Coordinates of C-alpha atoms in Angstrom, one line a residue:
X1 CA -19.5 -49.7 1.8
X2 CA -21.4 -50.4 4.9
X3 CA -24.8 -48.6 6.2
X4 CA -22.7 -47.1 8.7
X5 CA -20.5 -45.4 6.3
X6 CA -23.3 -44.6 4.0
X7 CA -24.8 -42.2 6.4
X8 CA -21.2 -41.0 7.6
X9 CA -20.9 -39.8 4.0
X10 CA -24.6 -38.2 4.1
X11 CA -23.3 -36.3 7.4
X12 CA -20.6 -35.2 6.2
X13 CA -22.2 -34.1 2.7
X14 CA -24.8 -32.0 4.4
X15 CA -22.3 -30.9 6.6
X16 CA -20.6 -29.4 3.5
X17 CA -24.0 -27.6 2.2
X18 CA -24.5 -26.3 5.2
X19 CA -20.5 -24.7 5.3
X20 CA -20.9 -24.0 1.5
X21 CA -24.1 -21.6 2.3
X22 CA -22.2 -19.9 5.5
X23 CA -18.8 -19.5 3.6
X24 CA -20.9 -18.1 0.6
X25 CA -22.6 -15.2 3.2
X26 CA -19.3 -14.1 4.2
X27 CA -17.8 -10.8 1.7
X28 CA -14.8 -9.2 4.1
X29 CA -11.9 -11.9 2.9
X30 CA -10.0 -12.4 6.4
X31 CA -13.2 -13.4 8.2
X32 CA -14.3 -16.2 5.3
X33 CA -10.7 -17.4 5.3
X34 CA -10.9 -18.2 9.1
X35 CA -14.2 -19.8 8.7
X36 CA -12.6 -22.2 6.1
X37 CA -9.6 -23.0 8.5
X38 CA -12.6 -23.6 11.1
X39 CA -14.5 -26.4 9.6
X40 CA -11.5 -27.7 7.2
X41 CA -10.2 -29.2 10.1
X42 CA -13.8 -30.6 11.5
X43 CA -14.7 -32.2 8.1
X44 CA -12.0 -34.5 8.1
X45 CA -11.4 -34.9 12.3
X46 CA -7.9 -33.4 11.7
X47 CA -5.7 -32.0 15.1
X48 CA -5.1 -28.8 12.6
X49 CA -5.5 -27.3 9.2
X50 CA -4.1 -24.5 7.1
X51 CA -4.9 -22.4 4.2
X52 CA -2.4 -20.5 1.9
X53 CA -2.8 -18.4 -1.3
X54 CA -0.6 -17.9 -4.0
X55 CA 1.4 -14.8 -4.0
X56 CA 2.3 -14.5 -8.2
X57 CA 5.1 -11.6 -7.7
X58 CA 6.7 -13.6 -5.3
X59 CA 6.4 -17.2 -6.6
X60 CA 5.6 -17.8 -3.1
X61 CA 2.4 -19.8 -1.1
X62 CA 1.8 -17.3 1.9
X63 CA -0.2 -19.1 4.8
X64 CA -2.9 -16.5 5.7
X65 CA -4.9 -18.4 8.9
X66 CA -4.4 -21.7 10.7
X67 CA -5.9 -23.8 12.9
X68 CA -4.5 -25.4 15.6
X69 CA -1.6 -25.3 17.9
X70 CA 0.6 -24.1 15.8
X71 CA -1.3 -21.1 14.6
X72 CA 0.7 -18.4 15.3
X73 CA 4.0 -20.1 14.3
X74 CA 2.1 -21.0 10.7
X75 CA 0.7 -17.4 9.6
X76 CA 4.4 -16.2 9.3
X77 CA 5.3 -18.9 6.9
X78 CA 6.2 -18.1 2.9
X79 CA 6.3 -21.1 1.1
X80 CA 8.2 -21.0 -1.9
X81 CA 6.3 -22.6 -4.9
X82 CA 7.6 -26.2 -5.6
X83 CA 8.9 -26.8 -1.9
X84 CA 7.6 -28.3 0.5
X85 CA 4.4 -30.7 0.2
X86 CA 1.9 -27.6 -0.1
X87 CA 4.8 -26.4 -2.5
X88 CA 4.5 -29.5 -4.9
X89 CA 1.1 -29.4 -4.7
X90 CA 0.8 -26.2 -5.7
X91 CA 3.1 -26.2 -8.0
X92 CA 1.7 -29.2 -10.1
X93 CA -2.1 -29.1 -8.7
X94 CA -2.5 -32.0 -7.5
X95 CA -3.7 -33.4 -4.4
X96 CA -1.5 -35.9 -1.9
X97 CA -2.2 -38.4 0.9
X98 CA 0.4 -38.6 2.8
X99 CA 0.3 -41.0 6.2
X100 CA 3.9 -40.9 7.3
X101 CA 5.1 -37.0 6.4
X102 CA 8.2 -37.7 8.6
X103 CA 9.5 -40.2 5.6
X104 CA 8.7 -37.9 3.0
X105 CA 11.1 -36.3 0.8
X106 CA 9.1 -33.6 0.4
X107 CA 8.2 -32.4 4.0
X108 CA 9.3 -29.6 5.1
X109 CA 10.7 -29.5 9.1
X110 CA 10.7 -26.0 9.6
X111 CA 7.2 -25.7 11.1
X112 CA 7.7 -28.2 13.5
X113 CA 10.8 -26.9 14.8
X114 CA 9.5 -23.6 15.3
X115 CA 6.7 -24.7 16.5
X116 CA 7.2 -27.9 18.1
X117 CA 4.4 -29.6 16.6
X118 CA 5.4 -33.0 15.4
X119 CA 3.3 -33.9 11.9
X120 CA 2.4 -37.4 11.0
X121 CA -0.4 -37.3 7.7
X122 CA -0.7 -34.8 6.0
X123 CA -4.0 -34.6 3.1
X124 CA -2.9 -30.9 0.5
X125 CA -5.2 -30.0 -2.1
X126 CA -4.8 -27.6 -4.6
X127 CA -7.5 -24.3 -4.6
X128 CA -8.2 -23.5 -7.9
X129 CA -10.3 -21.1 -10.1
X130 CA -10.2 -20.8 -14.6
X131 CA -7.6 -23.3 -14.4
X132 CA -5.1 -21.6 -12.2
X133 CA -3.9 -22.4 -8.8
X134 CA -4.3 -19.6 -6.0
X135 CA -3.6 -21.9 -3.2
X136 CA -3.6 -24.8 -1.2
X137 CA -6.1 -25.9 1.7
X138 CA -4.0 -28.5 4.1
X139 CA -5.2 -30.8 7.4
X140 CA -2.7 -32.1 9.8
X141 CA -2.8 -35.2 12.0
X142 CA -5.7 -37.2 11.3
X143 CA -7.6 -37.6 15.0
X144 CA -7.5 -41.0 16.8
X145 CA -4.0 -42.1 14.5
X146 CA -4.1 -43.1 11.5
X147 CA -3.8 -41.7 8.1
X148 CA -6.4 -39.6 6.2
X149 CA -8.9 -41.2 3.1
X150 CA -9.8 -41.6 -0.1
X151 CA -13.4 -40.3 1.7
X152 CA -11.7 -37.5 3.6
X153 CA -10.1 -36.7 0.3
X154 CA -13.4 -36.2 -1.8
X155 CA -14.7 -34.0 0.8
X156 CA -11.7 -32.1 1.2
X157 CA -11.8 -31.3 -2.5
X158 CA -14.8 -30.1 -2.5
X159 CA -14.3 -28.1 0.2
X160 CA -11.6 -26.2 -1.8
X161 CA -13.8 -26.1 -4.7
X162 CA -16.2 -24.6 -2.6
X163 CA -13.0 -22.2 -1.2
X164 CA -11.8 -21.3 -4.1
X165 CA -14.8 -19.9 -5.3
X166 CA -15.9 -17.9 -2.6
X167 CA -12.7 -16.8 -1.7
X168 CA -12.0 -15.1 -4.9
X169 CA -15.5 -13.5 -4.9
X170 CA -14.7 -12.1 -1.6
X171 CA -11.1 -10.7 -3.2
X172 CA -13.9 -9.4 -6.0
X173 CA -15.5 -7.9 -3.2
X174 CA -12.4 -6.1 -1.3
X175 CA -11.2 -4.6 -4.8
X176 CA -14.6 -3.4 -5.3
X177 CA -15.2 -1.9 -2.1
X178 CA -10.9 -0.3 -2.4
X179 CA -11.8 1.2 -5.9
X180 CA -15.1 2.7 -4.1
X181 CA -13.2 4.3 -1.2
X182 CA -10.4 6.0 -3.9
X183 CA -13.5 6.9 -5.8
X184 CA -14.7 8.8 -2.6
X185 CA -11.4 9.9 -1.6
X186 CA -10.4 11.1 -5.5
X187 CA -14.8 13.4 -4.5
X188 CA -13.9 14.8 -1.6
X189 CA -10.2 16.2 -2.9
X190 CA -11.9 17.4 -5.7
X191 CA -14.6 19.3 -4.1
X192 CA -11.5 20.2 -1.4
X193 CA -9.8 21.8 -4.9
X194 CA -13.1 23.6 -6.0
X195 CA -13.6 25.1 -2.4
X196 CA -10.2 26.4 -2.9
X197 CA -10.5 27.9 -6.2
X198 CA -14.1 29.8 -4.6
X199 CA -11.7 31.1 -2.2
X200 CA -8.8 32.3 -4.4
X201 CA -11.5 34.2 -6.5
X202 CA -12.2 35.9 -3.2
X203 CA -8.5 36.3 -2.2
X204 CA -7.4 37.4 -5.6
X205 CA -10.1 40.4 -5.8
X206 CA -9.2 41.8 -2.2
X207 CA -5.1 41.7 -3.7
X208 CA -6.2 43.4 -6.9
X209 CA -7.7 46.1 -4.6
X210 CA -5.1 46.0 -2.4
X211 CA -2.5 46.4 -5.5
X212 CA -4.6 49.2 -6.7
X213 CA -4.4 51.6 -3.6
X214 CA -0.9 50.9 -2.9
X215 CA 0.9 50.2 -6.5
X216 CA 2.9 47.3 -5.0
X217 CA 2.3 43.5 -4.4
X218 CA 3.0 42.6 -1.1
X219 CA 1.6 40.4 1.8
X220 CA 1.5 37.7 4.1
X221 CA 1.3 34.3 3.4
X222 CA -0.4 33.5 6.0
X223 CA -3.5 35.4 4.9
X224 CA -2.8 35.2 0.6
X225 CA -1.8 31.6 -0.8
X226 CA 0.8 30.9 -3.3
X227 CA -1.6 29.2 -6.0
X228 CA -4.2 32.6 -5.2
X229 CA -0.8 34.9 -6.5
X230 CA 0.1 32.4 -9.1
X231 CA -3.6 32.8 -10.8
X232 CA -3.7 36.4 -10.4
X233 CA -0.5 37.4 -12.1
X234 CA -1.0 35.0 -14.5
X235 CA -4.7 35.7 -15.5
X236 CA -3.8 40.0 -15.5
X237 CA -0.8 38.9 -17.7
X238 CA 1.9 40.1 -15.6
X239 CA 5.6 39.7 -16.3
X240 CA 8.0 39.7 -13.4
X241 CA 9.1 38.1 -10.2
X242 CA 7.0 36.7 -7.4
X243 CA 9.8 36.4 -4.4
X244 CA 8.6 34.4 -1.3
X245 CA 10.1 33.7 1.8
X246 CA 9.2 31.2 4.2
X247 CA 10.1 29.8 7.3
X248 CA 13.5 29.0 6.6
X249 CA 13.3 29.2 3.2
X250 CA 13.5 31.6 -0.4
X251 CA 11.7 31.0 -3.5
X252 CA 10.9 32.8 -6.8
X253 CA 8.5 32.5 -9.6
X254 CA 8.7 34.2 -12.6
X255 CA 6.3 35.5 -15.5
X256 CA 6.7 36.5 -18.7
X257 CA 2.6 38.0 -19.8
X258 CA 1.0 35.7 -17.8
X259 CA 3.1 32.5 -18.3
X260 CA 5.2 30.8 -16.1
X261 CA 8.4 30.6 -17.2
X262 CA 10.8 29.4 -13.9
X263 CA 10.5 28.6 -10.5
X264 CA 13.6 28.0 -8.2
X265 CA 14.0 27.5 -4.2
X266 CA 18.0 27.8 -4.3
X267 CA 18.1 26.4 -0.7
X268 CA 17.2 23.1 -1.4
X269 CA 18.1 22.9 -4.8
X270 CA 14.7 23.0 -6.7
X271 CA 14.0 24.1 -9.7
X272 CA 10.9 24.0 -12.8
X273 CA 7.3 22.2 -10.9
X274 CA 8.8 20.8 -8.2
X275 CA 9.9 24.4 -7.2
X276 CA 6.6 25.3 -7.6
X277 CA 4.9 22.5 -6.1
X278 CA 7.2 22.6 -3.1
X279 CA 6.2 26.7 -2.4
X280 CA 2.8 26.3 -2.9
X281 CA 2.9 24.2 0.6
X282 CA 4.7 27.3 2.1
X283 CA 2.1 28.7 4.7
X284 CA 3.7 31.0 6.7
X285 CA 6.1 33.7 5.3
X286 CA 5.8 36.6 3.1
X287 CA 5.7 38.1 -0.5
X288 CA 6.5 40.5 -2.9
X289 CA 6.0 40.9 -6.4
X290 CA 8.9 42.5 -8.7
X291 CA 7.5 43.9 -11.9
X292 CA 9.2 43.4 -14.9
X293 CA 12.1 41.5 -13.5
X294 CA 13.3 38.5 -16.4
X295 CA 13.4 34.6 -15.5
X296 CA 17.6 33.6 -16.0
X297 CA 16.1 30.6 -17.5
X298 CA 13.1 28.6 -18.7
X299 CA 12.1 25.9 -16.4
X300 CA 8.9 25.5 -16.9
X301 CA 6.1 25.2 -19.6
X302 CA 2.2 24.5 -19.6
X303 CA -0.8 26.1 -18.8
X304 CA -0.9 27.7 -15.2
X305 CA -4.3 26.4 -14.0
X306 CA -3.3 22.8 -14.9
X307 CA 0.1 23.9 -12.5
X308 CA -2.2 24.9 -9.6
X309 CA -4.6 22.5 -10.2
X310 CA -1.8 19.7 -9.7
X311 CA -0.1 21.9 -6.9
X312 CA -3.3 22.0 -4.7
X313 CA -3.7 17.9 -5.5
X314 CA -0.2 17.9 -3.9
X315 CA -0.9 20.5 -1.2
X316 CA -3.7 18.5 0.3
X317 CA -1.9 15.1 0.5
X318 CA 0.9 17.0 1.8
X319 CA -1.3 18.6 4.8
X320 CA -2.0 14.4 6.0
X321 CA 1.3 13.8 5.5
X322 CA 2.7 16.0 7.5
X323 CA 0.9 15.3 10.4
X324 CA 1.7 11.5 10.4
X325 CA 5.3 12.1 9.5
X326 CA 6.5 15.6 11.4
X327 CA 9.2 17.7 9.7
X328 CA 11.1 17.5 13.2
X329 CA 11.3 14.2 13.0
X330 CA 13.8 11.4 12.3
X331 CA 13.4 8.5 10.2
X332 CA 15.4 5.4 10.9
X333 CA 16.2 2.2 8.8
X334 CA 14.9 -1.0 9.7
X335 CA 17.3 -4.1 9.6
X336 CA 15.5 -7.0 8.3
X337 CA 19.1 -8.1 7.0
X338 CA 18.1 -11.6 8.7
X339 CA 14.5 -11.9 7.6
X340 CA 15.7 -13.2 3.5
X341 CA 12.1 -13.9 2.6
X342 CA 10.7 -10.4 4.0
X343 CA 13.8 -8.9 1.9
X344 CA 13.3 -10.5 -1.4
X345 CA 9.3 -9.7 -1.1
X346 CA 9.9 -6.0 -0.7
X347 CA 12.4 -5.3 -3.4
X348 CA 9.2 -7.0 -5.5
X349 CA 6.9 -5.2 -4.7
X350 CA 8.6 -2.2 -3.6
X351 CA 9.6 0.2 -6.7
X352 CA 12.7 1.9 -5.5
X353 CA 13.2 5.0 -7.5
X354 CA 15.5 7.3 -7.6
X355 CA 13.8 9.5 -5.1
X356 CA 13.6 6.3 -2.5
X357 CA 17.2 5.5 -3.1
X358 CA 18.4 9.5 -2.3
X359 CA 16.1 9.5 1.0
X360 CA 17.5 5.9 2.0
X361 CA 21.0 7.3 1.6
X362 CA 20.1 10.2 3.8
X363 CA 18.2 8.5 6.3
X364 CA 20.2 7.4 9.4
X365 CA 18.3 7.9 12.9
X366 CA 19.7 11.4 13.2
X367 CA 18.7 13.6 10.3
X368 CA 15.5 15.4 10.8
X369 CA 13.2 15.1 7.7
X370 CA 13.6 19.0 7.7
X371 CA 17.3 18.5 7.5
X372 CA 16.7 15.5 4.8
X373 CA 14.4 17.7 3.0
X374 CA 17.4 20.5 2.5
X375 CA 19.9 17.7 1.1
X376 CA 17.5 15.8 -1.0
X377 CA 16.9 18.3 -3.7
X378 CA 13.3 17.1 -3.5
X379 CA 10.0 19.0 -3.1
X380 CA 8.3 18.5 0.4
X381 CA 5.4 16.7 -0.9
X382 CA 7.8 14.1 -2.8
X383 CA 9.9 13.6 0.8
X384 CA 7.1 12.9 2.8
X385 CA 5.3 10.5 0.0
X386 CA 8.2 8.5 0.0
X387 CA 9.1 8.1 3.5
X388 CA 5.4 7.0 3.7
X389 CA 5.7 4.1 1.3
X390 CA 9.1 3.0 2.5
X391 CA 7.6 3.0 6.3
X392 CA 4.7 1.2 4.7
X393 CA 7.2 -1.5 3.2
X394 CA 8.9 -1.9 6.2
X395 CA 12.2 -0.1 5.0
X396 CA 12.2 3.1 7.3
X397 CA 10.8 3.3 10.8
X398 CA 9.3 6.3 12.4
X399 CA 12.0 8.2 15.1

């Protein structure tokens, strides 16, 4: 090795402690993955580089961020593990030289049709942490012609080491900060709850009075909640029926001293919790309570706290929901029948329930989610939740 490459080494050595300390300040994962495409293709003078991580449910590489002109093309690539030269590589974790990808049985010509970008050597190493590969870091085209080194090899390597570790402290990181936020979400629903229960104690004592004077239960549910009724019956022991209309809707709740027994809402076909989940989102409306009327059957069991408790859980999620996805609106399917990879990755990682399955079946572009919600035989809070995650999986579309 001659002087000359001597202190090309040191350059590019100290080049790599100086991207090893920069990568290593970097904690929010998309920014320190496009500072490694950045300098992977300046440490080796390649025309363009990519990185990939392993997707496990998928047994898939999915290229995250890419450098060079074809960029864009590149990000929307799945990989499928074993194809491909990233594929092999990370399928058996070792890295490849390649100087003439073109002859290569391995190569993979998709990128370069779609993106016109005509790949001569390729140099793939694996990224890998505790013995297991989470992806490969790749440079295209070595600058000036030519093939890629042994040298460019070494660096690259470490490079990926250097990747590899950072990167997964940074995934560390993002799961941290996630479990904070749901932490801070799971606070403030709970202190939502608690201001609730303040305010049925309130509520509860101003129906007591009013039951006093006039010897009947009746109101507005606009100015006395479901759960505040539900608590008061069942903490003086009462044994009857609690009819409610809503909007459009009937419901009743029953009580045999205190317990709940049944709930129904015959007009969408509800009965037991998810009755009674479904009218404590009723906010408009009105009610009456029938003393000493029985329950035809027994639909539900449990303590009624740990009901309302779960009810007002629902309630609040319910009162998001419904903003984002409007009961006057209409829900379409989105055909990804082309797209095979987008298909196969959500049925993965998509649990499609029974509940999914009956909306999908109901959803067709014309079908208001209040006129879905009649014919699902679902609880309002369980229609809305799931549209959500099938629009957040790409299945449904908003109207």
């Amino acid at each position: 090795m001659t002087v000359t490459n001597e202190q090309l080494l040191v350059n590019r050595l100290t080049l790599l402690l100086e991207i090893n300390a920069s990568i290593n300040s970097t904690v929010e994962l998309s920014e320190l993955l496009q500072k490694i495409i950045n300098v992977a293709a300046i440490v080796v003078s390649a025309e363009a580089s990519s990185l990939a991580l392993v997707d496990p449910a998928a047994n898939e590489l999915v290229f995250q961020f890419a450098h060079g002109s074809a960029e864009d093309v590149v990000r929307s690539i799945r990989v499928p593990i074993g194809e491909g030269i990233s594929g092999w590589v990370a399928h058996y974790g070792v890295s490849v030289l390649i100087a003439d990808a073109q002859n290569d049985p391995r190569f993979l010509r998709k990128v370069d049709d779609k993106s016109h970008f005509v790949t001569r050597s390729v140099l793939c190493v694996p990224l890998r942490r505790n013995q297991v590969i989470t992806g490969v870091l790749q440079a295209l085209n070595k600058r000036g012609g030519g093939a890629f080194t042994e040298e460019d090899q070494l660096i690259f390597e470490a490079l990926a080491n250097i990747a590899a570790i950072a990167i997964e402290n940074a995934q560390l990181y993002g799961t941290l900060q996630q479990k904070m936020q749901e932490i801070e979400q799971s606070k403030k629903r709970s202190d939502s709850i608690l201001q609730q229960l303040e305010q049925s104690e309130r509520e509860i004592a101003q129906m007591r009075t009013l039951s006093a004077a006039g010897g009947t239960l009746a109101g507005d549910l606009s100015v006395f909640r479901v759960e505040n009724l539900v608590q008061m019956l069942s903490n003086d022991y009462k044994s009857g029926c609690l009819r409610l209309t809503g909007e459009i809707e009937s419901g009743a709740i029953y009580f045999d001293k205190g317990k709940l027994v049944h709930a129904e809402v015959a007009s969408y076909g509800l009965k037991g919790d998810m009755a009674l989940y479904d009218m404590m989102c009723w906010q408009e409306g009105g009610f009456s309570f029938v003393e000493g009327e029985a329950a035809p059957q027994q639909t539900l069991k449990g303590m009624a706290m740990a009901l309302v408790i779960e009810g007002l859980r629902r309630l609040d999620e319910y009162n998001v929901l419904k903003v984002k996805l409007p009961l006057v609106s209409a829900p379409r399917h989105v055909d990804f029948s082309q797209d095979s990879q987008f298909s196969n990755t959500t049925k993965t990682n998509l649990n499609l329930d029974h509940r999914k399955i009956v909306l999908l079946q109901l959803i067709d572009g014309h079908r208001t989610i209040q006129e879905i919600l009649e014919k699902a035989h679902l609880d309002r809070f369980s229609v809305l939740s799931s549209i959500s995650e099938l629009q957040a999986a790409g299945l449904v579309a908003a109207s």
